[in-house]
XYZ file of C-alpha atoms in Angstrom:
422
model
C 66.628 41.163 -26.302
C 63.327 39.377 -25.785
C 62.618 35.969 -27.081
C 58.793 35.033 -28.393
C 58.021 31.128 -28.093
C 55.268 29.440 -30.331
C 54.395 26.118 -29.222
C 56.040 22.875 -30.058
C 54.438 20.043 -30.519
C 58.005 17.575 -30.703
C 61.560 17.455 -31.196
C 63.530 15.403 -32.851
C 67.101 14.887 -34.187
C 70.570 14.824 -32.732
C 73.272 18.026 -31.263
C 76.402 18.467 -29.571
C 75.924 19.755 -26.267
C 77.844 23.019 -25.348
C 81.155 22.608 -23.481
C 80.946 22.396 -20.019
C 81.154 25.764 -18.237
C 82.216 24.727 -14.571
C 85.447 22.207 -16.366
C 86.103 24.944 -18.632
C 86.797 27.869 -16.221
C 88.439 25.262 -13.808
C 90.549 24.030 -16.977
C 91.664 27.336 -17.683
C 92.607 28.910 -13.980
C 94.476 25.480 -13.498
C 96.234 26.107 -16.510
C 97.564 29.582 -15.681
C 98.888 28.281 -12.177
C 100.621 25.637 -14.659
C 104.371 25.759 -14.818
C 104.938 25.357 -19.049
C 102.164 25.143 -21.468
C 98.328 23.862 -21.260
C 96.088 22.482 -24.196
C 92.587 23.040 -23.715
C 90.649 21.109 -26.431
C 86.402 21.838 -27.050
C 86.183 24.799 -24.820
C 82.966 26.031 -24.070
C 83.193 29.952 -25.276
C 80.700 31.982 -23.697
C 80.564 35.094 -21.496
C 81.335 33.299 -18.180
C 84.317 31.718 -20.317
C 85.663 34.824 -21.257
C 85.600 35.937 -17.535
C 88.141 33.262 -16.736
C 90.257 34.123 -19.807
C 90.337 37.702 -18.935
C 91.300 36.547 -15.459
C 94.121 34.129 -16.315
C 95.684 37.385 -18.751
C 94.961 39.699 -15.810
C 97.082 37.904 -13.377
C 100.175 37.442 -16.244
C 98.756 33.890 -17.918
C 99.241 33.925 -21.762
C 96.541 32.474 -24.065
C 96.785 31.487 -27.942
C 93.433 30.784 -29.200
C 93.107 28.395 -32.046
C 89.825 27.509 -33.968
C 88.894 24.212 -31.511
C 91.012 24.760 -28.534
C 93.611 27.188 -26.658
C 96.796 26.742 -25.384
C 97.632 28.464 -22.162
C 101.206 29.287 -21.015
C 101.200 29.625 -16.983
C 103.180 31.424 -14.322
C 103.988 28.154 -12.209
C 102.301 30.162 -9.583
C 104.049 33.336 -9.827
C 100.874 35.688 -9.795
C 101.132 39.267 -10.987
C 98.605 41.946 -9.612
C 96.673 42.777 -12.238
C 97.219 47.335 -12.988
C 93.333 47.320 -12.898
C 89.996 46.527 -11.459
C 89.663 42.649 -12.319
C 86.163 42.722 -13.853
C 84.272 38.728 -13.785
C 81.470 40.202 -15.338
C 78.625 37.484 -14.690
C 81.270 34.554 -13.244
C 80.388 33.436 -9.954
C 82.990 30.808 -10.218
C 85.770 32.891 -11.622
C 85.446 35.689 -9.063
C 85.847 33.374 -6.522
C 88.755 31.584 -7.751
C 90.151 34.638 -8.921
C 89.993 35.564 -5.413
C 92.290 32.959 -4.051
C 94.819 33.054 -6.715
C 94.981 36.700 -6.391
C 96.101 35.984 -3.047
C 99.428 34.621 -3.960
C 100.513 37.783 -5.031
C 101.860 40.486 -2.109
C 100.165 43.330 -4.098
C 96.455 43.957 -3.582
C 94.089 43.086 -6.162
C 90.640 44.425 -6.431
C 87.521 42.122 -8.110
C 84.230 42.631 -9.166
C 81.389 41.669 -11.685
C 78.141 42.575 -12.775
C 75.390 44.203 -10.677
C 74.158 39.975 -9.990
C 77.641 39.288 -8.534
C 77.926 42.490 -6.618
C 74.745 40.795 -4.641
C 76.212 37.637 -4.181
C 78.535 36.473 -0.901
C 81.932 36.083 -0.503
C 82.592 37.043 3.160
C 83.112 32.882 3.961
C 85.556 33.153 1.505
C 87.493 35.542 2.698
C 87.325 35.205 6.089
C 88.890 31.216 5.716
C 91.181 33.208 3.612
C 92.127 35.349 6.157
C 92.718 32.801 7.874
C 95.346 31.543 5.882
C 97.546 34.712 6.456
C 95.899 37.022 3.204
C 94.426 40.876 3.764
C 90.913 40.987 2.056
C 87.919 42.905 2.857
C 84.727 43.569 1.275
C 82.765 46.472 2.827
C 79.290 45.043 2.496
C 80.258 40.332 2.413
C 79.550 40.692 -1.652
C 81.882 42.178 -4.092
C 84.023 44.256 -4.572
C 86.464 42.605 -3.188
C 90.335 43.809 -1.869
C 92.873 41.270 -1.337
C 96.572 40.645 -1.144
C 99.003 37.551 -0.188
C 100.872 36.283 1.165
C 98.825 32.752 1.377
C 101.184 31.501 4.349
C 98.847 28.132 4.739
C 97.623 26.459 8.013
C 94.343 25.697 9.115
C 91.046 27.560 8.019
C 87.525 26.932 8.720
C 84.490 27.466 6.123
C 80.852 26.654 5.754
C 80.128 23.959 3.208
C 76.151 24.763 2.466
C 76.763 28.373 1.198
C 78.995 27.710 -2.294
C 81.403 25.110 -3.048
C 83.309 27.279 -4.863
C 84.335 28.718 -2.142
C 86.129 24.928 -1.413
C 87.176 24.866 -4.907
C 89.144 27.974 -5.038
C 90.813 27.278 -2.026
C 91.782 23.829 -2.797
C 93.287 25.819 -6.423
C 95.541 28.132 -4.655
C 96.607 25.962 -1.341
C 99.417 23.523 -3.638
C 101.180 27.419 -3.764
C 100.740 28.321 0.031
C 103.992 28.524 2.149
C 102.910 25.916 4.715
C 100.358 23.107 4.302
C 96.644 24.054 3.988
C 93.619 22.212 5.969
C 90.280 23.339 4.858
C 87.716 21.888 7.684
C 84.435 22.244 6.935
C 82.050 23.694 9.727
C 78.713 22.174 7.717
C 77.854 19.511 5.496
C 78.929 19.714 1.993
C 76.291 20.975 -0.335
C 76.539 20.521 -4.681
C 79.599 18.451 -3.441
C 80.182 16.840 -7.120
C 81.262 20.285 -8.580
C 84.414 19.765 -5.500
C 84.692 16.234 -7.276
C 84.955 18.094 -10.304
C 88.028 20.755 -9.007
C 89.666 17.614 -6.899
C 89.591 15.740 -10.783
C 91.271 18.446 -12.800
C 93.791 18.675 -10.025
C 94.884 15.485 -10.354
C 94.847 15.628 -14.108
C 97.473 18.649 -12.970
C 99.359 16.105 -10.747
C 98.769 17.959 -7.636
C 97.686 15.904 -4.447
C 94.800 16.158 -2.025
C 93.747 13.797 0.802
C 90.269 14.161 1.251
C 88.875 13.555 4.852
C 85.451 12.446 3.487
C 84.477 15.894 2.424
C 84.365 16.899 6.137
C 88.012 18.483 5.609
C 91.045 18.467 3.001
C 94.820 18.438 3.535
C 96.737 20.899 0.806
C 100.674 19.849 0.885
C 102.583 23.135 0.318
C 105.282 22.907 -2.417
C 103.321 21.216 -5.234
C 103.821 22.512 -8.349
C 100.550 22.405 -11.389
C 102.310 20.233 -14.417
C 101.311 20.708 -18.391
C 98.331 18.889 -19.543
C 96.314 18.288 -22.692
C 92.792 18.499 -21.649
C 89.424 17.666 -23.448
C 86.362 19.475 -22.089
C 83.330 17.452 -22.176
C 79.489 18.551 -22.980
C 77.747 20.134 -19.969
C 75.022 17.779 -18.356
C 73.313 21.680 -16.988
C 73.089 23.343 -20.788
C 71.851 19.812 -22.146
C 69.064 19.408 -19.132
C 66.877 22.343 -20.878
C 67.207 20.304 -24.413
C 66.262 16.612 -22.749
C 63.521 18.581 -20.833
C 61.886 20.382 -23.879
C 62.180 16.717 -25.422
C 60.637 14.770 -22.126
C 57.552 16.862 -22.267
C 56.604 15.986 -26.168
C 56.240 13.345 -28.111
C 60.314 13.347 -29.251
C 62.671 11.342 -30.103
C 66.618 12.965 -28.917
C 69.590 12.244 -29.076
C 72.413 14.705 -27.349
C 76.347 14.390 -27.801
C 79.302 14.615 -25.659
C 77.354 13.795 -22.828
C 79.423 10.960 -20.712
C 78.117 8.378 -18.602
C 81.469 8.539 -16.574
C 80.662 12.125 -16.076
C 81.216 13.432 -12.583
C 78.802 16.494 -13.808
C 76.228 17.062 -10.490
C 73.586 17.702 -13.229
C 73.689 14.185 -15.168
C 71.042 13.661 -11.820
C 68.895 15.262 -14.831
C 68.984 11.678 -17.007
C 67.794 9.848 -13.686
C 65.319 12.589 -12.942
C 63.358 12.196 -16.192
C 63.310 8.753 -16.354
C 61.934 8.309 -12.703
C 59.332 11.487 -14.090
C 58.054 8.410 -17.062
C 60.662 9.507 -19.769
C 62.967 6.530 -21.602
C 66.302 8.699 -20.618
C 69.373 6.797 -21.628
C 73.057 7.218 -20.614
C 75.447 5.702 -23.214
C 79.365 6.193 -23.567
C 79.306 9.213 -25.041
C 75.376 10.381 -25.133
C 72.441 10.865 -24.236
C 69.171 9.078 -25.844
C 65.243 10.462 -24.623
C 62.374 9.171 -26.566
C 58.763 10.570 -24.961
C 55.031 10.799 -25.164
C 55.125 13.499 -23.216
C 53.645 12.553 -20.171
C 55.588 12.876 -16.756
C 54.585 12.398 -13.522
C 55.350 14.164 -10.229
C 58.285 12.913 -7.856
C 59.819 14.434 -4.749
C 63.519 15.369 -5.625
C 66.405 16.207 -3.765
C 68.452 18.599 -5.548
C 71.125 20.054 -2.488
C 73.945 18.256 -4.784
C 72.560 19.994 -7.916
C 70.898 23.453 -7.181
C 71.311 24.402 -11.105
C 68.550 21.875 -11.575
C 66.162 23.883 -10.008
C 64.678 25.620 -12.614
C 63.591 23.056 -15.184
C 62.512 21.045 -12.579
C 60.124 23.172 -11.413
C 59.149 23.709 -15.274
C 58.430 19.547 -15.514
C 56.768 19.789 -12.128
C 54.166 22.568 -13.546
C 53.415 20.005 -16.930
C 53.739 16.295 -14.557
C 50.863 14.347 -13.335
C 50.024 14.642 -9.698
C 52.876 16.790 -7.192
C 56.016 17.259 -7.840
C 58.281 18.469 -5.032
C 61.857 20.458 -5.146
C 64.014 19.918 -1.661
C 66.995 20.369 0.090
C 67.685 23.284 -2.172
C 67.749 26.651 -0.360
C 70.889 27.749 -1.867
C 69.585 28.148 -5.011
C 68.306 31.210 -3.641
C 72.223 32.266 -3.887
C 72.701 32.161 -7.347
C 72.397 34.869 -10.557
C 69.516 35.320 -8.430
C 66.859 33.787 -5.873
C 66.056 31.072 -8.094
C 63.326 29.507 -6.161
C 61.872 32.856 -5.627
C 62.343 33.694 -9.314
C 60.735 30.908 -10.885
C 57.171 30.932 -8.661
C 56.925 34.253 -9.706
C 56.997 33.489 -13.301
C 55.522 30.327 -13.472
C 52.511 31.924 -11.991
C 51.895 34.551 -14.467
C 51.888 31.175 -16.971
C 49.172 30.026 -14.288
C 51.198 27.215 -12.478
C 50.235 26.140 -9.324
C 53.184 26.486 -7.108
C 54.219 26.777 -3.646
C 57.254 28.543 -2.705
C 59.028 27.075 0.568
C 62.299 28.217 2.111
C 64.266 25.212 0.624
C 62.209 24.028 -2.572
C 59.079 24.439 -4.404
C 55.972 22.435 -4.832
C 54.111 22.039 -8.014
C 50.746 20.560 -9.120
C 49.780 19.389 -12.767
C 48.658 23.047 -14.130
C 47.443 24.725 -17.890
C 50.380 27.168 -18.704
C 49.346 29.462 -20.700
C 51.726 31.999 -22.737
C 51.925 35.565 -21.411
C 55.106 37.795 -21.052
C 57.519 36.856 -18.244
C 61.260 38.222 -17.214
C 64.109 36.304 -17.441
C 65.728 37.922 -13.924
C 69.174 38.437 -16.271
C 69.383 35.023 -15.328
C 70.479 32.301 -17.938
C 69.050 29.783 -16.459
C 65.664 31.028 -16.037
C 65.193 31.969 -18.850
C 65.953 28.612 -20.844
C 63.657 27.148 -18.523
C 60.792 30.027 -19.031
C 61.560 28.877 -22.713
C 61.154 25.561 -21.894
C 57.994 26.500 -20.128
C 56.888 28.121 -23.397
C 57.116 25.523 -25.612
C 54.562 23.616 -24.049
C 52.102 26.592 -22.808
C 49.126 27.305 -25.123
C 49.309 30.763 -27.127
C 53.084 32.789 -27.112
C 55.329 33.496 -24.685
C 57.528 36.424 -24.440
C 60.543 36.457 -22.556
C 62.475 39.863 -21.712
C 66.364 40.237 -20.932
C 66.884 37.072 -23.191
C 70.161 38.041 -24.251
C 71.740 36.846 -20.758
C 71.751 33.295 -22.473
C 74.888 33.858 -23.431
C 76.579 33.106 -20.360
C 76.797 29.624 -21.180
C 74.855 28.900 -23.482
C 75.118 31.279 -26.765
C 73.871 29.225 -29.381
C 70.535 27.941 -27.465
C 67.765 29.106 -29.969
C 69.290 28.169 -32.551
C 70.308 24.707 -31.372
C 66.306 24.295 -29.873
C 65.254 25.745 -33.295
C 67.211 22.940 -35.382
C 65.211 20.354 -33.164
C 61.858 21.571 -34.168
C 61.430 24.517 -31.512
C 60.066 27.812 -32.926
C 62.163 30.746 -30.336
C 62.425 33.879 -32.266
């Protein structure tokens, strides 16, 4: 699918922002470890979504879907090895979860995805799992991946600047271990709020952690996930590519089921545009931007929220004077080499952008519309589209149709604001 962009000149009205993707897989993985029966209200359905449903089925959970929410009966631990290659399709999150709840079963189960997660690491992963008594193996550190229980517990050691997901599934399958689990970490923590964000639906699932300030974690064997009835809320990284389309025209918008509580890392996005010139407000329960359209350049640190990366080198390219991306290098881990990805395309628009290992450095540039490729990479290509909107002449973006990892309904939400994506 391939998306063409005619520029906007503003936006204005108000949407719901999609459910959040990272509370929504967590919500429903917790809920199959759950001993009884899980509500899960607002659920964001997309195609990573669906990879954690066909997960928590896969390893024996049992989901009834009704129209606004889905209730999930759980195995209280008792894992089942699913007959059959568990496919996560695009998930980065779910395969790596997956991963450590497949290891409380004593059969082996084999995981994979899509060509994008075949290229991305796990080896961390299962080595500190490994270290917890499982068998896994992946023949080249990326998926496939084999592994089998038991999880007897103890003491493992993991890098904490490759993925915290790789803390987060851990900490999701150590209340089950036979012994006690301590997860020390051998480097600082990077995108640390998405750990704040497993550590909060465990404790919504009464299960205990003592966290060592984020340098290690203490897992007490024995605890057992109770029943909850959860709300998701609206994801702060969908909603950054609407408040960004609005920060760089003259719009007035307002975004829903956005929380100023959140412990989202990409609500950094509100702060980000209003240090960038925008009036970005928080309230209880949404977001408020009102623009003229004119940014200017900042230096931003985005090592707690590498999903950021992409529209903020897109307001970078359109901000007065330099904008600068750092502390980011793991973005190059994601769907794909982010950082890589986007000064390639931005480019072709005719951005002036630097590429450095850890960030990227933009200038005030003319975009101009030409045909770019969206990497099969959801993100980029919402921020290409962003990019578009605000380029003189069209823009074409190919592979468009990977949008609907989390974010299905995007043109059509951007078009009910004013946008013209067809």
């Amino acid at each position: 699918m391939e998306y063409k962009i005619i520029p906007t000149g503003c936006l204005s009205g108000e949407v719901d922002a999609p459910g959040s993707k990272s509370y929504t897989i967590r919500a429903i993985l917790a809920a199959l470890l759950t001993d009884g029966k899980t509500t899960v209200r607002a659920p964001l359905q997309s195609r990573d979504t669906q990879a954690a449903y066909n997960a928590c089925e896969a390893f024996g959970g049992k989901i009834t879907r009704k129209k606004d929410h889905i209730i999930i009966k759980g195995t209280g631990g008792k894992i089942k090895a699913p007959k059959d290659v568990l496919d996560t399709l695009n998930s980065g999150t779910t395969i790596r979860i997956a991963t450590a709840i497949a290891a409380l079963s004593d059969c082996e189960t084999t995981l994979t995805g899509d060509e994008s997660i075949r290229r991305r690491p796990i080896k961390a992963l299962l080595d500190a799992l490994n270290q917890l008594g499982t068998t896994s193996s992946s023949a080249s550190g990326c998926p496939p991946v084999k592994i089998k229980g038991p999880l007897t517990g103890g003491v493992c050691e993991i890098p904490g600047d490759i993925s915290s997901q790789y803390i987060t599934a851990i900490l999701m399958a150590s209340p089950y271990a036979k012994k006690d689990v301590e997860i020390k970490l051998k480097t600082r923590l990077k995108s640390r709020p998405y750990v704040d964000l497993t550590l909060d639906m465990l404790k919504r699932h009464k299960i205990s952690v003592e966290n060592r300030g984020y340098e290690s974690f203490h897992i007490a064997c024995r605890q057992k996930y109770k029943p909850t009835d959860y709300t998701v809320e609206g994801d702060y990284s969908s909603a950054a590519f609407i408040l960004s389309a609005a920060a760089l025209t003259k719009s007035h918008v307002r975004v829903n089921n956005l929380f100023n509580d959140s412990l989202q890392a990409d609500k950094k996005i509100v702060e980000t545009l209003s240090k960038m010139g925008a009036n970005a407000k928080t309230y209880k329960d949404h977001v408020v931007i009102e623009s003229d359209g004119t940014l200017n350049g900042l230096t931003v640190d985005l090592s707690d929220s590498p999903d950021l990366l992409p529209i903020v080198s897109v307001l970078g390219a359109f901000a007065e004077g330099k904008t600068e991306i750092v502390n980011t290098g793991h973005a190059r881990l994601k769907e794909c080499d982010r950082i890589h990805a986007m000064a390639v395309e931005l480019k072709k628009m005719g951005a002036d952008i630097v590429e450095k290992q850890d960030g990227l450095i933009m200038k005030k540039s003319k975009l101009l519309g030409t045909t770019v490729d969206g990497w099969c990479d959801h993100r980029i290509i919402m921020s290409l589209a962003v990019a578009g909107m605000h380029s003189q002449g069209t823009t074409k973006i190919t592979g468009a149709e990977h949008v609907d990892v989390t974010f299905p309904n995007f043109r059509e939400l951007m078009n009910g604001l004013g946008a013209e994506i067809k």
